[in-house]
Amino acid sequence: MSSDAPATGPQRQTRQRTAVQSVLEGRDEFTSAQDLHDLLRRQGTAVGLTTVYRSLQALADAGQVDVLVTAEGQTLYRRCSSEHHHHLVCRTCGRTIEIAGPAVETWADAIAREHGFSDISHTLELFGSCPACSSG
Amino acid sequence: MSSDAPATGPQRQTRQRTAVQSVLEGRDEFTSAQDLHDLLRRQGTAVGLTTVYRSLQALADAGQVDVLVTAEGQTLYRRCSSEHHHHLVCRTCGRTIEIAGPAVETWADAIAREHGFSDISHTLELFGSCPACSSG
DNA sequence: CCCTTAGTGAAAACGATTGTCAAAACCAGT
DNA sequence: ACTGGTTTTGACAATCGTTTTCACTAAGGG
Ligand SMILES: [Zn+2]
Ligand SMILES: [Zn+2]
Ligand SMILES: [Zn+2]
Ligand SMILES: [Zn+2]
């Protein structure tokens, strides 16, 4: 039904996009567009904030980065594996671990179908204090 | 530790707070502060937008309403049962069903502990098309 | 090299939420 | 009812993350 391939619009290889991607490669925490912008500046490869936002948007659309909206409404991004998964995030240091939950997936679908809902999707994230941060 | 009692600050029962609560009682969808503000105005019992936000904040702190942050960063509120639960929300009409998932709760705790995390919390929401909306 | 077109970014616009602060509503205690 | 102190209200300004604008730059195919 819906259009097939996500129609990945034209993609020119620019210095900026490469920079954003490379910074993401090197981090395992979820990071905000603004923080990424700062990191890029410090690292020498300055990129306009607007472009950082656009690059992240594109990467997210292409499914190359995961998006996480905090309780405060901030949007964070992270380079993740491509399979469907969820996250266990440290509330203090941001350290993130990808977790798979086959059981949860089927449970979610079952519950939803049970109520007559279709075209189901879900969000599931775990938060806590990682070993390092909780041993304060 | 910090200051004394959690001091659930004084709570005067005002016309405004009553109005906000009553509107929430009558809805089963998650609603934004602004929409609530409009509903109140239309209904005749006008309440300042600032006050609507404050009332909702208070209700949320008191655990009397559930809070949901959309992917777009908007904060929505809903009068829910007091036990811990999650939601199955229709993407189209907003109709919401509360769901319990004991299995998920234990799974979440187990996974987190397995990775050495403590003080765990989680967010889990299901989205889909309800029977009425999907029969289009 | 040239031209078309996508990409860039500084600055302005947005929009939900929060802060400010003077006026209004409450609530004892006279 | 009158009074003084505290709480609440709400119009308006201020925040702040994100998006839009739009003139300018630079991929990259021919
Ligand atoms: Zn991920
Ligand atoms: Zn899942
Ligand atoms: Zn609820
Ligand atoms: Zn739960």
PDB file of N, CA and C in Angstrom, chain A residues 8-60:
ATOM      1  N   THR A   8      14.782   7.930  -0.497  1.00  0.00           N
ATOM      2  CA  THR A   8      15.873   8.711   0.049  1.00  0.00           C
ATOM      3  C   THR A   8      16.268   9.776  -0.953  1.00  0.00           C
ATOM      4  N   GLY A   9      15.748  10.950  -0.778  1.00  0.00           N
ATOM      5  CA  GLY A   9      16.026  12.057  -1.694  1.00  0.00           C
ATOM      6  C   GLY A   9      17.496  12.135  -2.072  1.00  0.00           C
ATOM      7  N   PRO A  10      17.833  13.012  -2.966  1.00  0.00           N
ATOM      8  CA  PRO A  10      19.208  13.195  -3.425  1.00  0.00           C
ATOM      9  C   PRO A  10      20.121  13.321  -2.225  1.00  0.00           C
ATOM     10  N   GLN A  11      21.318  12.872  -2.338  1.00  0.00           N
ATOM     11  CA  GLN A  11      22.251  12.912  -1.218  1.00  0.00           C
ATOM     12  C   GLN A  11      23.653  13.261  -1.684  1.00  0.00           C
ATOM     13  N   ARG A  12      23.969  14.507  -1.610  1.00  0.00           N
ATOM     14  CA  ARG A  12      25.321  14.888  -1.995  1.00  0.00           C
ATOM     15  C   ARG A  12      26.255  14.702  -0.816  1.00  0.00           C
ATOM     16  N   GLN A  13      27.445  14.258  -1.111  1.00  0.00           N
ATOM     17  CA  GLN A  13      28.400  14.027  -0.035  1.00  0.00           C
ATOM     18  C   GLN A  13      29.118  15.326   0.283  1.00  0.00           C
ATOM     19  N   THR A  14      28.729  15.961   1.362  1.00  0.00           N
ATOM     20  CA  THR A  14      29.347  17.230   1.736  1.00  0.00           C
ATOM     21  C   THR A  14      30.212  17.072   2.974  1.00  0.00           C
ATOM     22  N   ARG A  15      31.099  18.038   3.144  1.00  0.00           N
ATOM     23  CA  ARG A  15      31.986  18.031   4.300  1.00  0.00           C
ATOM     24  C   ARG A  15      31.157  17.992   5.581  1.00  0.00           C
ATOM     25  N   GLN A  16      30.096  18.789   5.638  1.00  0.00           N
ATOM     26  CA  GLN A  16      29.267  18.883   6.835  1.00  0.00           C
ATOM     27  C   GLN A  16      28.611  17.561   7.213  1.00  0.00           C
ATOM     28  N   ARG A  17      27.964  16.929   6.238  1.00  0.00           N
ATOM     29  CA  ARG A  17      27.280  15.682   6.542  1.00  0.00           C
ATOM     30  C   ARG A  17      28.268  14.616   7.017  1.00  0.00           C
ATOM     31  N   THR A  18      29.413  14.610   6.381  1.00  0.00           N
ATOM     32  CA  THR A  18      30.424  13.634   6.789  1.00  0.00           C
ATOM     33  C   THR A  18      30.840  13.878   8.230  1.00  0.00           C
ATOM     34  N   ALA A  19      31.026  15.143   8.554  1.00  0.00           N
ATOM     35  CA  ALA A  19      31.449  15.491   9.911  1.00  0.00           C
ATOM     36  C   ALA A  19      30.426  15.044  10.946  1.00  0.00           C
ATOM     37  N   VAL A  20      29.164  15.342  10.681  1.00  0.00           N
ATOM     38  CA  VAL A  20      28.116  14.967  11.632  1.00  0.00           C
ATOM     39  C   VAL A  20      28.112  13.458  11.831  1.00  0.00           C
ATOM     40  N   GLN A  21      28.155  12.742  10.726  1.00  0.00           N
ATOM     41  CA  GLN A  21      28.134  11.287  10.835  1.00  0.00           C
ATOM     42  C   GLN A  21      29.319  10.763  11.638  1.00  0.00           C
ATOM     43  N   SER A  22      30.495  11.308  11.352  1.00  0.00           N
ATOM     44  CA  SER A  22      31.677  10.799  12.044  1.00  0.00           C
ATOM     45  C   SER A  22      31.633  11.057  13.543  1.00  0.00           C
ATOM     46  N   VAL A  23      31.087  12.199  13.942  1.00  0.00           N
ATOM     47  CA  VAL A  23      31.002  12.469  15.376  1.00  0.00           C
ATOM     48  C   VAL A  23      30.049  11.476  16.014  1.00  0.00           C
ATOM     49  N   LEU A  24      28.973  11.178  15.326  1.00  0.00           N
ATOM     50  CA  LEU A  24      27.998  10.236  15.867  1.00  0.00           C
ATOM     51  C   LEU A  24      28.626   8.859  16.028  1.00  0.00           C
ATOM     52  N   GLU A  25      29.468   8.496  15.098  1.00  0.00           N
ATOM     53  CA  GLU A  25      30.118   7.181  15.158  1.00  0.00           C
ATOM     54  C   GLU A  25      30.877   7.016  16.461  1.00  0.00           C
ATOM     55  N   GLY A  26      31.515   8.099  16.870  1.00  0.00           N
ATOM     56  CA  GLY A  26      32.354   8.012  18.047  1.00  0.00           C
ATOM     57  C   GLY A  26      31.690   8.138  19.401  1.00  0.00           C
ATOM     58  N   ARG A  27      30.359   8.179  19.435  1.00  0.00           N
ATOM     59  CA  ARG A  27      29.704   8.322  20.733  1.00  0.00           C
ATOM     60  C   ARG A  27      28.724   7.189  20.994  1.00  0.00           C
ATOM     61  N   ASP A  28      28.614   6.834  22.265  1.00  0.00           N
ATOM     62  CA  ASP A  28      27.619   5.793  22.513  1.00  0.00           C
ATOM     63  C   ASP A  28      26.443   6.386  23.285  1.00  0.00           C
ATOM     64  N   GLU A  29      26.524   7.688  23.620  1.00  0.00           N
ATOM     65  CA  GLU A  29      25.402   8.328  24.313  1.00  0.00           C
ATOM     66  C   GLU A  29      24.462   8.983  23.317  1.00  0.00           C
ATOM     67  N   PHE A  30      23.237   9.169  23.763  1.00  0.00           N
ATOM     68  CA  PHE A  30      22.292   9.923  22.962  1.00  0.00           C
ATOM     69  C   PHE A  30      22.716  11.372  23.097  1.00  0.00           C
ATOM     70  N   THR A  31      22.733  12.089  21.996  1.00  0.00           N
ATOM     71  CA  THR A  31      23.237  13.457  22.005  1.00  0.00           C
ATOM     72  C   THR A  31      22.269  14.412  21.315  1.00  0.00           C
ATOM     73  N   SER A  32      22.212  15.627  21.825  1.00  0.00           N
ATOM     74  CA  SER A  32      21.318  16.618  21.230  1.00  0.00           C
ATOM     75  C   SER A  32      21.994  17.307  20.053  1.00  0.00           C
ATOM     76  N   ALA A  33      21.192  17.917  19.209  1.00  0.00           N
ATOM     77  CA  ALA A  33      21.722  18.615  18.046  1.00  0.00           C
ATOM     78  C   ALA A  33      22.683  19.719  18.486  1.00  0.00           C
ATOM     79  N   GLN A  34      22.300  20.418  19.535  1.00  0.00           N
ATOM     80  CA  GLN A  34      23.137  21.514  19.997  1.00  0.00           C
ATOM     81  C   GLN A  34      24.477  21.012  20.524  1.00  0.00           C
ATOM     82  N   ASP A  35      24.462  19.940  21.286  1.00  0.00           N
ATOM     83  CA  ASP A  35      25.713  19.395  21.805  1.00  0.00           C
ATOM     84  C   ASP A  35      26.595  18.934  20.654  1.00  0.00           C
ATOM     85  N   LEU A  36      25.970  18.338  19.659  1.00  0.00           N
ATOM     86  CA  LEU A  36      26.716  17.866  18.496  1.00  0.00           C
ATOM     87  C   LEU A  36      27.362  19.065  17.806  1.00  0.00           C
ATOM     88  N   HIS A  37      26.607  20.129  17.731  1.00  0.00           N
ATOM     89  CA  HIS A  37      27.105  21.361  17.116  1.00  0.00           C
ATOM     90  C   HIS A  37      28.341  21.858  17.851  1.00  0.00           C
ATOM     91  N   ASP A  38      28.281  21.827  19.179  1.00  0.00           N
ATOM     92  CA  ASP A  38      29.426  22.251  19.979  1.00  0.00           C
ATOM     93  C   ASP A  38      30.617  21.334  19.748  1.00  0.00           C
ATOM     94  N   LEU A  39      30.363  20.034  19.803  1.00  0.00           N
ATOM     95  CA  LEU A  39      31.435  19.066  19.613  1.00  0.00           C
ATOM     96  C   LEU A  39      32.139  19.310  18.285  1.00  0.00           C
ATOM     97  N   LEU A  40      31.360  19.563  17.250  1.00  0.00           N
ATOM     98  CA  LEU A  40      31.939  19.794  15.932  1.00  0.00           C
ATOM     99  C   LEU A  40      32.811  21.040  15.931  1.00  0.00           C
ATOM    100  N   ARG A  41      32.330  22.083  16.558  1.00  0.00           N
ATOM    101  CA  ARG A  41      33.091  23.324  16.600  1.00  0.00           C
ATOM    102  C   ARG A  41      34.418  23.092  17.308  1.00  0.00           C
ATOM    103  N   ARG A  42      34.346  22.479  18.508  1.00  0.00           N
ATOM    104  CA  ARG A  42      35.551  22.215  19.275  1.00  0.00           C
ATOM    105  C   ARG A  42      36.532  21.368  18.487  1.00  0.00           C
ATOM    106  N   GLN A  43      35.981  20.415  17.769  1.00  0.00           N
ATOM    107  CA  GLN A  43      36.799  19.481  17.009  1.00  0.00           C
ATOM    108  C   GLN A  43      37.432  20.142  15.781  1.00  0.00           C
ATOM    109  N   GLY A  44      37.027  21.383  15.500  1.00  0.00           N
ATOM    110  CA  GLY A  44      37.625  22.072  14.363  1.00  0.00           C
ATOM    111  C   GLY A  44      36.749  22.106  13.130  1.00  0.00           C
ATOM    112  N   THR A  45      35.959  21.066  12.929  1.00  0.00           N
ATOM    113  CA  THR A  45      35.099  21.028  11.749  1.00  0.00           C
ATOM    114  C   THR A  45      33.753  21.692  12.034  1.00  0.00           C
ATOM    115  N   ALA A  46      33.754  23.005  12.028  1.00  0.00           N
ATOM    116  CA  ALA A  46      32.536  23.739  12.320  1.00  0.00           C
ATOM    117  C   ALA A  46      31.450  23.484  11.279  1.00  0.00           C
ATOM    118  N   VAL A  47      30.243  23.372  11.775  1.00  0.00           N
ATOM    119  CA  VAL A  47      29.085  23.158  10.908  1.00  0.00           C
ATOM    120  C   VAL A  47      27.947  23.997  11.474  1.00  0.00           C
ATOM    121  N   GLY A  48      27.215  24.666  10.607  1.00  0.00           N
ATOM    122  CA  GLY A  48      26.116  25.497  11.076  1.00  0.00           C
ATOM    123  C   GLY A  48      25.096  24.674  11.842  1.00  0.00           C
ATOM    124  N   LEU A  49      24.539  25.294  12.862  1.00  0.00           N
ATOM    125  CA  LEU A  49      23.565  24.578  13.685  1.00  0.00           C
ATOM    126  C   LEU A  49      22.399  24.088  12.829  1.00  0.00           C
ATOM    127  N   THR A  50      21.948  24.919  11.941  1.00  0.00           N
ATOM    128  CA  THR A  50      20.841  24.534  11.058  1.00  0.00           C
ATOM    129  C   THR A  50      21.181  23.270  10.292  1.00  0.00           C
ATOM    130  N   THR A  51      22.392  23.202   9.825  1.00  0.00           N
ATOM    131  CA  THR A  51      22.809  22.042   9.049  1.00  0.00           C
ATOM    132  C   THR A  51      22.895  20.791   9.915  1.00  0.00           C
ATOM    133  N   VAL A  52      23.292  20.981  11.161  1.00  0.00           N
ATOM    134  CA  VAL A  52      23.351  19.838  12.069  1.00  0.00           C
ATOM    135  C   VAL A  52      21.944  19.274  12.207  1.00  0.00           C
ATOM    136  N   TYR A  53      20.989  20.167  12.436  1.00  0.00           N
ATOM    137  CA  TYR A  53      19.603  19.721  12.569  1.00  0.00           C
ATOM    138  C   TYR A  53      19.155  18.988  11.314  1.00  0.00           C
ATOM    139  N   ARG A  54      19.468  19.559  10.168  1.00  0.00           N
ATOM    140  CA  ARG A  54      19.031  18.929   8.914  1.00  0.00           C
ATOM    141  C   ARG A  54      19.691  17.579   8.695  1.00  0.00           C
ATOM    142  N   SER A  55      20.955  17.491   9.008  1.00  0.00           N
ATOM    143  CA  SER A  55      21.664  16.231   8.811  1.00  0.00           C
ATOM    144  C   SER A  55      21.073  15.141   9.697  1.00  0.00           C
ATOM    145  N   LEU A  56      20.788  15.523  10.937  1.00  0.00           N
ATOM    146  CA  LEU A  56      20.229  14.548  11.860  1.00  0.00           C
ATOM    147  C   LEU A  56      18.849  14.104  11.396  1.00  0.00           C
ATOM    148  N   GLN A  57      18.071  15.069  10.925  1.00  0.00           N
ATOM    149  CA  GLN A  57      16.752  14.753  10.427  1.00  0.00           C
ATOM    150  C   GLN A  57      16.867  13.713   9.314  1.00  0.00           C
ATOM    151  N   ALA A  58      17.785  13.991   8.401  1.00  0.00           N
ATOM    152  CA  ALA A  58      17.971  13.093   7.265  1.00  0.00           C
ATOM    153  C   ALA A  58      18.402  11.701   7.717  1.00  0.00           C
ATOM    154  N   LEU A  59      19.363  11.672   8.616  1.00  0.00           N
ATOM    155  CA  LEU A  59      19.838  10.386   9.113  1.00  0.00           C
ATOM    156  C   LEU A  59      18.712   9.624   9.811  1.00  0.00           C
ATOM    157  N   ALA A  60      17.897  10.353  10.534  1.00  0.00           N
ATOM    158  CA  ALA A  60      16.787   9.716  11.236  1.00  0.00           C
ATOM    159  C   ALA A  60      15.795   9.155  10.213  1.00  0.00           C
TER     160      ALA A  60
END
